[in-house]
Short mmCIF file of N, CA, C and O in Angstrom, two decimals:
data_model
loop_
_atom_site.label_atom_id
_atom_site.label_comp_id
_atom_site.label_asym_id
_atom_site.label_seq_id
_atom_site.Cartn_x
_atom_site.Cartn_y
_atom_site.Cartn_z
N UNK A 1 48.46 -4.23 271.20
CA UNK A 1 47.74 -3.03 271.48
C UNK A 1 46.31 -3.39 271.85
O UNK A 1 45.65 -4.19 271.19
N UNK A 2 45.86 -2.77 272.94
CA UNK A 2 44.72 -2.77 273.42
C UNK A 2 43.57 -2.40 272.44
O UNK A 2 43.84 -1.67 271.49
N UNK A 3 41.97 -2.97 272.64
CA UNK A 3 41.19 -2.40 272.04
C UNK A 3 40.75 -0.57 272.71
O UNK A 3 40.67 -0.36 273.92
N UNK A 4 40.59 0.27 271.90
CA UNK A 4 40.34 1.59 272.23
C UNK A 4 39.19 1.97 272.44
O UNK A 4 38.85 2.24 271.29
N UNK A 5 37.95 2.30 273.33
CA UNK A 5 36.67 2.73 274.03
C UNK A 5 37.24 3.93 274.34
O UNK A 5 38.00 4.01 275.31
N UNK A 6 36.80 5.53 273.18
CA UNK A 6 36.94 6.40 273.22
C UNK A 6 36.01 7.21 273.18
O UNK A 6 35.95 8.40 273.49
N UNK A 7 34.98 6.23 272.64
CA UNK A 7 33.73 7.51 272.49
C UNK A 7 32.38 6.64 272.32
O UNK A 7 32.19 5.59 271.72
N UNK A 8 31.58 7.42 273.03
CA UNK A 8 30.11 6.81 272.73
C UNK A 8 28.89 7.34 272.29
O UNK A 8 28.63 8.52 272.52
N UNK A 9 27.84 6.39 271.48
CA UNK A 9 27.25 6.65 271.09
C UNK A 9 25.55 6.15 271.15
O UNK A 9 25.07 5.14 270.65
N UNK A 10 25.06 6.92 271.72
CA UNK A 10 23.52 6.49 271.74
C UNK A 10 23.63 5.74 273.36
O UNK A 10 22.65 5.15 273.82
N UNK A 11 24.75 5.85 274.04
CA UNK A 11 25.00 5.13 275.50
C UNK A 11 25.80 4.01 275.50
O UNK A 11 26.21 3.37 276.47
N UNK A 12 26.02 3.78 273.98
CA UNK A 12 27.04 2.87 273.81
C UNK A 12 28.49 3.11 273.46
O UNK A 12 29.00 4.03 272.82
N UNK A 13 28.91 2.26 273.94
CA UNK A 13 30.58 2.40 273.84
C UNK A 13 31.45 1.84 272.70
O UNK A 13 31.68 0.63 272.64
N UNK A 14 31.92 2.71 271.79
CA UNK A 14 32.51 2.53 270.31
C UNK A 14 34.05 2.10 270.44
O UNK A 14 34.77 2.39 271.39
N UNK A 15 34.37 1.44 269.48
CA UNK A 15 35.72 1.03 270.16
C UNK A 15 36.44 1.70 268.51
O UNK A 15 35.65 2.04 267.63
N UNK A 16 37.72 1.78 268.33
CA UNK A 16 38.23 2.60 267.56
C UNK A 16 38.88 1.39 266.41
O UNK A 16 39.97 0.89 266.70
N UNK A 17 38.32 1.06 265.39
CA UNK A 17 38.70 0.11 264.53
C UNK A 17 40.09 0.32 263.33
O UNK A 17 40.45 -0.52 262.51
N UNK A 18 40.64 1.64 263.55
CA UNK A 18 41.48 2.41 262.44
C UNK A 18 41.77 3.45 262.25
O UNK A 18 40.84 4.13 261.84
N UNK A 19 42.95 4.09 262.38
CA UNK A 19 43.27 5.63 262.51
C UNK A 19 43.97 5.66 261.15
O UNK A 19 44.73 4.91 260.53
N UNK A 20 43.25 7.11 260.92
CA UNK A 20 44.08 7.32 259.27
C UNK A 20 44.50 9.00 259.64
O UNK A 20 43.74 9.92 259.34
N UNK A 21 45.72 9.21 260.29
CA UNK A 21 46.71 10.50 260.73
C UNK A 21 46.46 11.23 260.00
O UNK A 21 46.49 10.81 258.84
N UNK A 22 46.06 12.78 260.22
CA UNK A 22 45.89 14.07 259.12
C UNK A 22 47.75 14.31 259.76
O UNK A 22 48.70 13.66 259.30
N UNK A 23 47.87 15.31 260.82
CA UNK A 23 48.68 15.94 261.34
C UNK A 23 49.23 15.40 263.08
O UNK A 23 48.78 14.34 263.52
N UNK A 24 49.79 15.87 263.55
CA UNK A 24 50.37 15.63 264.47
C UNK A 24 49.07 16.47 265.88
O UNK A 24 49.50 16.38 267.04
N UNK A 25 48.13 16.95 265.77
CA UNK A 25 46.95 17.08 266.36
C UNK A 25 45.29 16.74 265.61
O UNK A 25 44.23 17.14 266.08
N UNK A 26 45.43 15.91 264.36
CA UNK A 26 44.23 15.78 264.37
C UNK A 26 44.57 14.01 264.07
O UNK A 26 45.64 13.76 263.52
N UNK A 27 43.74 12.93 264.42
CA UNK A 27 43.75 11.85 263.66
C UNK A 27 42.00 11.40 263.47
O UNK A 27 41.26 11.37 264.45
N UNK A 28 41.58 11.11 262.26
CA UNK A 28 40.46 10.51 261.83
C UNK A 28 40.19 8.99 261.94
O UNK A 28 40.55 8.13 261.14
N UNK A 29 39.35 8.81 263.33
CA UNK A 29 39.32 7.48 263.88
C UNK A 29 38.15 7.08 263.40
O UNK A 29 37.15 7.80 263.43
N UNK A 30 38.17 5.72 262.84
CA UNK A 30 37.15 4.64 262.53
C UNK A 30 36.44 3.79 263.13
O UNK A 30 36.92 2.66 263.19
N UNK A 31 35.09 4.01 263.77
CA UNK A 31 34.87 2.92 264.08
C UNK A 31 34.11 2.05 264.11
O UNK A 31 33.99 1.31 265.09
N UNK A 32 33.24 1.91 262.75
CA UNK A 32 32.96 1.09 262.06
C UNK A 32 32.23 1.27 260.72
O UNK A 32 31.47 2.20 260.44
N UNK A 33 32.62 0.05 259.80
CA UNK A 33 32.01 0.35 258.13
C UNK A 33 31.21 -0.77 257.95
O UNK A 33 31.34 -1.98 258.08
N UNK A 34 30.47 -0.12 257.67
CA UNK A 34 28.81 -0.82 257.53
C UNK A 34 28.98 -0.89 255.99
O UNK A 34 29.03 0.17 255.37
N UNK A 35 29.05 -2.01 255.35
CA UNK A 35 29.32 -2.27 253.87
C UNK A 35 27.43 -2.55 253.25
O UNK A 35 26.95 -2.43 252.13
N UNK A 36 27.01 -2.82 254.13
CA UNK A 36 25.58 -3.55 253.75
C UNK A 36 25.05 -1.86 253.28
O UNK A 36 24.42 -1.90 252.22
N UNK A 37 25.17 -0.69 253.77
CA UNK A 37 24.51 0.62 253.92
C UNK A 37 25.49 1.25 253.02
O UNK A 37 24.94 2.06 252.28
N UNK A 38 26.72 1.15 252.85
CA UNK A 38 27.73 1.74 252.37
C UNK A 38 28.06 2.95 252.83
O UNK A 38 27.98 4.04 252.26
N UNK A 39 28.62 2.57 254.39
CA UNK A 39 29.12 3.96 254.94
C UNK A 39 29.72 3.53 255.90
O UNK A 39 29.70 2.34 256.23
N UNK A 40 30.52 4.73 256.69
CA UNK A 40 31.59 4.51 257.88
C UNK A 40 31.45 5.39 258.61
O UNK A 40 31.31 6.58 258.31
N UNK A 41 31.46 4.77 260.01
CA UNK A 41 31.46 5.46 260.95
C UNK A 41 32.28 6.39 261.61
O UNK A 41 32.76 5.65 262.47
N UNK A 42 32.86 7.68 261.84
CA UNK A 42 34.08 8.06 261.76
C UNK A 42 34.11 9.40 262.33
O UNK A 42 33.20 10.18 262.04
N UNK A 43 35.09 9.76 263.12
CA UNK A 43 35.06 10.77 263.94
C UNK A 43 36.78 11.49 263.91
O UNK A 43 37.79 10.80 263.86
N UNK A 44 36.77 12.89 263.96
CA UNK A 44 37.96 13.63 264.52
C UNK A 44 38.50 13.45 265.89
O UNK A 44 37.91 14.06 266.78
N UNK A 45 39.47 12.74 266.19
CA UNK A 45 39.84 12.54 267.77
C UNK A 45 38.99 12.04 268.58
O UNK A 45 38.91 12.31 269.78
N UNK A 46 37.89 10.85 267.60
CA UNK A 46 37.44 10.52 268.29
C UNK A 46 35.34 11.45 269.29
O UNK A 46 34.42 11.00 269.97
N UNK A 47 35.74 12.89 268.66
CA UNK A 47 34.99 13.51 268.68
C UNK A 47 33.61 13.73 267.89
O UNK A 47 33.84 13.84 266.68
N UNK A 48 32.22 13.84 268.23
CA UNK A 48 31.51 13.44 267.41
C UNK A 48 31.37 12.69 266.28
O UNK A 48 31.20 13.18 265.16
N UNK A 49 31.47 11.10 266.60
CA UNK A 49 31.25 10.57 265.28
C UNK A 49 30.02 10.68 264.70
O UNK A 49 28.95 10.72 265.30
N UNK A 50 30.30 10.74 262.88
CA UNK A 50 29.15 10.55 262.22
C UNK A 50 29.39 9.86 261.30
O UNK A 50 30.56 9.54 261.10
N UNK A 51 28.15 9.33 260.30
CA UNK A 51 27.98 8.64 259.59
C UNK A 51 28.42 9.38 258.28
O UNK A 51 27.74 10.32 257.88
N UNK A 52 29.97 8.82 257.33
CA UNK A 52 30.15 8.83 255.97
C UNK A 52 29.55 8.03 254.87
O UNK A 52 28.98 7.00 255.22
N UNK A 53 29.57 8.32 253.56
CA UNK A 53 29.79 7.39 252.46
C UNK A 53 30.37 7.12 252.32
O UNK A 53 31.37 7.72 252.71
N UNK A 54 30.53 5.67 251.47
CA UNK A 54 31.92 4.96 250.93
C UNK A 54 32.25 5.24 249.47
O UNK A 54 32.28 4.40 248.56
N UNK A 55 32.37 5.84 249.43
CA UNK A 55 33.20 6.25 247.58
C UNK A 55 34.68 5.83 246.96
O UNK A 55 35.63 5.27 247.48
N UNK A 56 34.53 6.20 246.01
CA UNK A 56 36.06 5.38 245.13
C UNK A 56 36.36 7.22 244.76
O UNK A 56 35.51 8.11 244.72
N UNK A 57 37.95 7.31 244.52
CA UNK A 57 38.51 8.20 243.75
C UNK A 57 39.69 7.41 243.45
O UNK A 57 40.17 6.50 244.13
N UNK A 58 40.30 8.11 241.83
CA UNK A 58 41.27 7.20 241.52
C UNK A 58 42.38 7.71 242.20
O UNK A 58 42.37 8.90 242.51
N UNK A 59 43.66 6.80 242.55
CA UNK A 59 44.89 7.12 242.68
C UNK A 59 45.54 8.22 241.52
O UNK A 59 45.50 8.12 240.30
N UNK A 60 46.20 9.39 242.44
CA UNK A 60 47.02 9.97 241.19
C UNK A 60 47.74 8.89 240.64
O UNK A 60 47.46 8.43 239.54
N UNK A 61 48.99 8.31 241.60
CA UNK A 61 50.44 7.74 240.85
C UNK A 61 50.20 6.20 240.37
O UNK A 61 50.81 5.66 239.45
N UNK A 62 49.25 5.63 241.14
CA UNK A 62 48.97 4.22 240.09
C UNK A 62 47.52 4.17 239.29
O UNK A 62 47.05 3.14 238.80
N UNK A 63 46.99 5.27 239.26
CA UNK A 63 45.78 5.42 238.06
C UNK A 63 44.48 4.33 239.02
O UNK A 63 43.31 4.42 238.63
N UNK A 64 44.71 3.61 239.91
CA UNK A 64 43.37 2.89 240.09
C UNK A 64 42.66 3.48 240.98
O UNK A 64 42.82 4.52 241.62
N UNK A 65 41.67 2.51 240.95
CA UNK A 65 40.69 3.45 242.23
C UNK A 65 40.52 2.77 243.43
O UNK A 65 40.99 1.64 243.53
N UNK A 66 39.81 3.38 244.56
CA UNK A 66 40.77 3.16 245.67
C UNK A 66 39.25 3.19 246.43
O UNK A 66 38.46 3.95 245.86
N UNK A 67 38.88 2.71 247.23
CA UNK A 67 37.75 2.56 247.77
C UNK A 67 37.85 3.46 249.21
O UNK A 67 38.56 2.82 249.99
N UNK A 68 37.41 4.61 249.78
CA UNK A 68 37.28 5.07 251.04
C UNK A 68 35.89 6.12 251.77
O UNK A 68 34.72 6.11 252.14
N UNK A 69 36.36 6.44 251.72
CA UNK A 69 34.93 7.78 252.39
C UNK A 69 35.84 9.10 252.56
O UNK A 69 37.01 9.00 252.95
N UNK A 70 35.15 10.55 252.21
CA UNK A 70 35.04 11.87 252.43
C UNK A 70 35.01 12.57 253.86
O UNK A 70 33.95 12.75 254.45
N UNK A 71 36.16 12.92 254.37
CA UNK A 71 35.86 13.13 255.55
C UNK A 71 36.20 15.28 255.38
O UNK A 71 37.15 15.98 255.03
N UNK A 72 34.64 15.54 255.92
CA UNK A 72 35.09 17.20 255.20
C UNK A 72 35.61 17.26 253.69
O UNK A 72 34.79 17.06 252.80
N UNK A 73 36.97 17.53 253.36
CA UNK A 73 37.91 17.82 252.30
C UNK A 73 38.53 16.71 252.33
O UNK A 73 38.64 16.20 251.21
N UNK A 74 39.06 16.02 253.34
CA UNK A 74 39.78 15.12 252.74
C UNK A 74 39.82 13.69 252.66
O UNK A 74 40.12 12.92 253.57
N UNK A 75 39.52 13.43 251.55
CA UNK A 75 39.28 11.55 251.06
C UNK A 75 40.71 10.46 252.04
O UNK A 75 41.94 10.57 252.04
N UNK A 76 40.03 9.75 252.57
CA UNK A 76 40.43 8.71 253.12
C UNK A 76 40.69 7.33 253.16
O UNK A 76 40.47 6.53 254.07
N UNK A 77 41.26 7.12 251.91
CA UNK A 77 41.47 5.67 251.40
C UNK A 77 41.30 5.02 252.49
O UNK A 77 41.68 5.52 253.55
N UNK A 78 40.55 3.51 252.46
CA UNK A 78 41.02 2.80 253.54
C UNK A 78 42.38 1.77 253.23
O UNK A 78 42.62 0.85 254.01
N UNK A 79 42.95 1.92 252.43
CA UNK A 79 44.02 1.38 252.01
C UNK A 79 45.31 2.01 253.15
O UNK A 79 46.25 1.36 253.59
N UNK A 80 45.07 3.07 253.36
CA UNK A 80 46.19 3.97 254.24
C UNK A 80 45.45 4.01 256.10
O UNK A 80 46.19 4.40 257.00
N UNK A 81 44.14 3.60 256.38
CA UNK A 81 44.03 3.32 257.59
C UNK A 81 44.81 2.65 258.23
O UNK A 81 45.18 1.52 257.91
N UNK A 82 45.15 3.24 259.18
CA UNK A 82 46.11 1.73 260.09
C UNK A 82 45.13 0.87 261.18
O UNK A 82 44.54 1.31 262.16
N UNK A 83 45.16 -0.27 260.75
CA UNK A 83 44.02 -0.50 261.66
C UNK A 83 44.62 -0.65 263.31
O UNK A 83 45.82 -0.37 263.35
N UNK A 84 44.06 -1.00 264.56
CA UNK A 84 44.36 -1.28 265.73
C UNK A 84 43.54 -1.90 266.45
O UNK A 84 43.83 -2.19 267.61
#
């Protein structure tokens, strides 16, 4: 699979590091996590990306915690990103 140049920012061209699927019309694309700042870069279809936090919530079914970012309502493990 090809690298993905879907969206840009500041005149630059973002390439898509990880899709984590809501539904069959929305997917929450990644494209990039800045660990030094503790946040991720991350957009709806690719559409306006902005800058998240990186937070932990625990797993319901194995009790641990899970490292991702808040996107709106819904938490986004990066454990379940698929990367590309």
């Amino acid at each position: 699979m090809g690298v993905l140049y879907d969206v840009a920012v500041e005149g630059k061209a973002l390439k898509t590091v990880g899709v984590f699927t809501v539904s069959n019309t929305l997917a929450i694309c990644v494209h990039e996590i800045d660990y030094a700042d503790d946040q991720v870069l991350a957009s709806g279809n690719g559409d306006s990306p902005k800058w998240y936090p990186i937070t932990e919530q625990k797993n319901e079914d194995t009790g641990e915690w899970e490292q991702g970012f808040m996107f709106g309502s819904f938490f986004i493990p990066f454990s379940e990103v698929m990367r590309v």
